[in-house]
Short mmCIF file of C-alpha atoms and ligand atoms in Angstrom, two decimals:
data_model
loop_
_atom_site.label_atom_id
_atom_site.label_comp_id
_atom_site.label_asym_id
_atom_site.label_seq_id
_atom_site.Cartn_x
_atom_site.Cartn_y
_atom_site.Cartn_z
CA MET A 224 92.82 12.81 5.54
CA ILE A 225 89.68 10.79 3.88
CA SER A 226 89.55 6.33 3.29
CA PRO A 227 89.98 6.10 -0.97
CA THR A 228 86.88 4.02 -0.31
CA MET A 229 84.85 7.14 1.33
CA GLN A 230 86.85 9.29 -1.46
CA ASP A 231 85.05 7.05 -4.44
CA ALA A 232 81.70 6.77 -2.59
CA ILE A 233 81.64 10.73 -2.36
CA ASN A 234 82.61 10.82 -6.33
CA ALA A 235 79.99 8.89 -7.20
CA GLN A 236 77.35 11.47 -5.31
CA ILE A 237 79.03 14.14 -6.76
CA ASN A 238 78.32 12.54 -10.42
CA ALA A 239 74.73 11.89 -8.79
CA GLU A 240 74.46 15.27 -7.70
CA MET A 241 75.49 16.45 -11.33
CA VAL A 242 72.84 13.33 -12.39
CA SER A 243 70.32 15.00 -11.13
CA ALA A 244 71.08 19.07 -12.20
CA TYR A 245 71.39 18.14 -15.18
CA LEU A 246 67.37 15.83 -15.25
CA TYR A 247 65.68 19.10 -14.18
CA LEU A 248 67.78 21.48 -16.36
CA ALA A 249 66.12 19.11 -19.00
CA MET A 250 62.85 18.86 -17.50
CA SER A 251 62.85 22.92 -17.49
CA ALA A 252 63.71 23.24 -20.95
CA TYR A 253 60.51 20.31 -21.92
CA PHE A 254 58.61 22.92 -19.76
CA GLU A 255 59.56 25.98 -21.54
CA ASP A 256 58.52 24.02 -24.93
CA GLN A 257 55.19 23.37 -23.04
CA ASN A 258 54.55 26.82 -22.78
CA LEU A 259 54.48 26.37 -18.61
CA PRO A 260 57.23 29.15 -18.02
CA GLY A 261 56.36 28.53 -14.38
CA PHE A 262 56.67 24.91 -14.35
CA ALA A 263 60.05 25.23 -16.30
CA ARG A 264 61.62 28.16 -13.66
CA TRP A 265 60.41 25.38 -10.73
CA MET A 266 62.71 23.13 -12.46
CA LYS A 267 65.38 25.48 -13.10
CA ALA A 268 65.76 26.47 -9.31
CA GLN A 269 65.86 22.50 -8.87
CA PHE A 270 68.62 22.68 -11.13
CA GLN A 271 70.63 25.42 -8.76
CA GLU A 272 69.67 23.57 -5.90
CA GLU A 273 71.28 20.12 -6.92
CA MET A 274 75.26 22.09 -8.57
CA SER A 275 74.77 23.67 -4.84
CA HIS A 276 74.66 19.78 -3.69
CA ALA A 277 77.37 18.29 -5.87
CA ASP A 278 79.27 21.55 -4.69
CA LYS A 279 78.93 21.17 -0.55
CA LEU A 280 80.46 17.26 -1.86
CA TYR A 281 83.17 19.09 -3.32
CA GLU A 282 84.40 21.54 -1.11
CA TYR A 283 83.63 18.37 1.50
CA LEU A 284 85.50 16.01 0.40
CA GLN A 285 88.85 18.70 -0.86
CA GLU A 286 88.96 20.31 3.08
CA ARG A 287 89.21 16.33 4.35
CA GLY A 288 92.77 16.09 1.62
CA GLY A 289 90.29 14.12 -0.93
CA ARG A 290 90.92 13.86 -4.60
CA VAL A 291 87.96 15.29 -6.64
CA LEU A 292 87.43 12.69 -9.64
CA LEU A 293 84.15 13.77 -11.84
CA GLN A 294 82.43 11.91 -14.24
CA ALA A 295 81.17 11.42 -17.25
CA ILE A 296 77.05 12.70 -17.01
CA ALA A 297 74.89 11.02 -19.46
CA ALA A 298 72.25 13.16 -21.44
CA PRO A 299 68.76 13.90 -20.12
CA PRO A 300 66.20 12.60 -22.11
CA ALA A 301 64.30 14.71 -23.81
CA GLU A 302 60.45 14.02 -23.33
CA PHE A 303 58.70 14.25 -20.56
CA ASP A 304 55.29 12.98 -19.82
CA GLY A 305 53.10 16.48 -19.19
CA PRO A 306 53.28 18.16 -15.37
CA LEU A 307 52.35 15.58 -13.46
CA GLY A 308 54.15 12.61 -15.28
CA THR A 309 57.58 15.17 -15.05
CA PHE A 310 56.57 15.16 -11.19
CA GLN A 311 56.22 11.60 -10.15
CA ALA A 312 59.56 11.08 -11.76
CA THR A 313 60.98 13.80 -9.86
CA LEU A 314 59.21 12.24 -6.73
CA GLU A 315 61.11 8.83 -8.19
CA HIS A 316 64.31 10.10 -8.76
CA GLU A 317 64.60 11.93 -5.60
CA ARG A 318 63.57 8.06 -3.10
CA LYS A 319 66.49 6.93 -4.91
CA VAL A 320 69.21 9.53 -4.52
CA THR A 321 67.68 9.34 -0.48
CA GLY A 322 68.58 5.67 -0.56
CA LEU A 323 72.59 6.75 -2.29
CA ILE A 324 72.78 9.11 0.69
CA LEU A 325 71.79 6.35 3.12
CA ASN A 326 73.95 4.09 1.51
CA LEU A 327 76.59 6.43 2.19
CA VAL A 328 75.53 7.43 5.76
CA LYS A 329 76.04 3.22 6.08
CA LEU A 330 79.68 3.26 4.50
CA ALA A 331 80.81 6.51 6.93
CA ARG A 332 79.63 4.65 9.94
CA LYS A 333 81.36 1.26 8.94
CA GLU A 334 84.71 3.67 7.89
CA ASN A 335 84.14 4.36 11.87
CA ASP A 336 84.26 7.91 9.48
CA THR A 337 82.41 10.57 12.63
CA ALA A 338 82.76 13.69 10.26
CA THR A 339 81.78 12.18 7.01
CA GLU A 340 78.44 10.91 8.73
CA ILE A 341 78.22 14.19 10.68
CA PHE A 342 78.40 16.50 7.17
CA LEU A 343 76.05 13.74 5.65
CA GLN A 344 73.27 14.65 8.09
CA TRP A 345 72.30 17.74 5.73
CA PHE A 346 71.91 15.41 2.91
CA VAL A 347 69.77 13.50 4.70
CA THR A 348 67.45 16.56 6.24
CA GLU A 349 67.72 17.98 2.81
CA GLN A 350 66.09 14.54 0.94
CA VAL A 351 63.43 14.47 3.34
CA GLU A 352 62.33 18.29 1.90
CA GLU A 353 62.75 16.69 -1.46
CA GLU A 354 60.88 14.09 -1.24
CA LYS A 355 57.45 16.03 0.38
CA ASN A 356 57.99 19.27 -2.25
CA ALA A 357 57.23 16.43 -5.29
CA GLU A 358 54.31 14.74 -2.94
CA ASP A 359 53.42 17.71 -2.66
CA ILE A 360 53.29 19.41 -6.04
CA ILE A 361 51.94 15.86 -7.49
CA GLN A 362 49.16 15.93 -4.45
CA GLN A 363 48.06 19.72 -6.10
CA LEU A 364 48.04 18.48 -8.97
CA LYS A 365 46.07 16.22 -9.06
CA MET A 366 43.66 18.25 -7.36
CA VAL A 367 43.70 20.27 -10.68
CA SER A 368 43.33 17.53 -12.74
CA GLY A 369 40.55 17.95 -15.77
CA ALA A 370 40.66 21.30 -14.63
CA PRO A 371 42.36 24.06 -16.81
CA GLY A 372 42.46 26.80 -14.79
CA GLY A 373 44.01 25.23 -12.24
CA LEU A 374 47.03 24.47 -14.12
CA PHE A 375 47.40 28.12 -14.65
CA MET A 376 47.10 28.69 -11.69
CA LEU A 377 49.69 26.23 -10.27
CA ASN A 378 51.97 27.47 -12.99
CA ARG A 379 52.02 30.78 -11.79
CA GLN A 380 52.30 30.03 -8.32
CA LEU A 381 55.43 27.53 -9.19
CA GLY A 382 56.85 30.43 -11.20
CA LEU A 383 57.57 32.90 -7.32
CA ARG A 384 60.31 29.69 -7.13
CA PRO A 385 63.23 31.87 -6.38
CA LEU A 386 66.39 31.46 -8.68
CA ALA A 387 69.59 31.87 -7.43
CA THR A 388 71.47 33.97 -9.55
CA SER A 389 70.36 37.51 -10.84
CA ALA A 390 71.64 36.63 -14.12
CA ALA A 391 68.78 33.76 -14.49
CA ALA A 392 66.62 36.28 -12.71
CA GLU A 393 67.28 39.41 -15.42
CA ALA A 394 67.00 36.57 -18.01
CA ASP A 395 62.52 36.53 -17.21
FE1 LIG B 18 70.76 16.54 -4.58
FE2 LIG B 18 67.58 15.86 -4.85
O1 LIG B 18 69.26 15.34 -4.00
#
């Protein structure tokens, strides 16, 4: 059975992943409004990925006999600062999430909860990937800055990111 301290921390992380999901969904809606459907699709896929992160934690907590307690999710911003500003905000957000995951690992060690520590390794690796994805797109956006054709190409490229559900794909 998982300790109450670890349970609370995992519940907080479920919330953090839901907050991330909501943020990326808001960014997706913003890009739709900016007539950048490829950017919007990339963010929609990111939203889905964050939901799957929350679900992974949810399932794990249940498996360990913990109690899932869902917390409030505040409204995300509606406006963002163009493609570059939005991806810079994404990177900043992911760095914050990485810090949360590393704190969870520290807590698992302190609690002598080896199972949770091992479970969290997946998230540690995932955060490396998340930060790299945002960094790569920031680099590409900087390269095409001032060239509208470049933004168009990047929009097309980001639009190739697959979505998890066929319902979402059908909406294309
Ligand atoms: Fe689930 Fe982007 O961290």
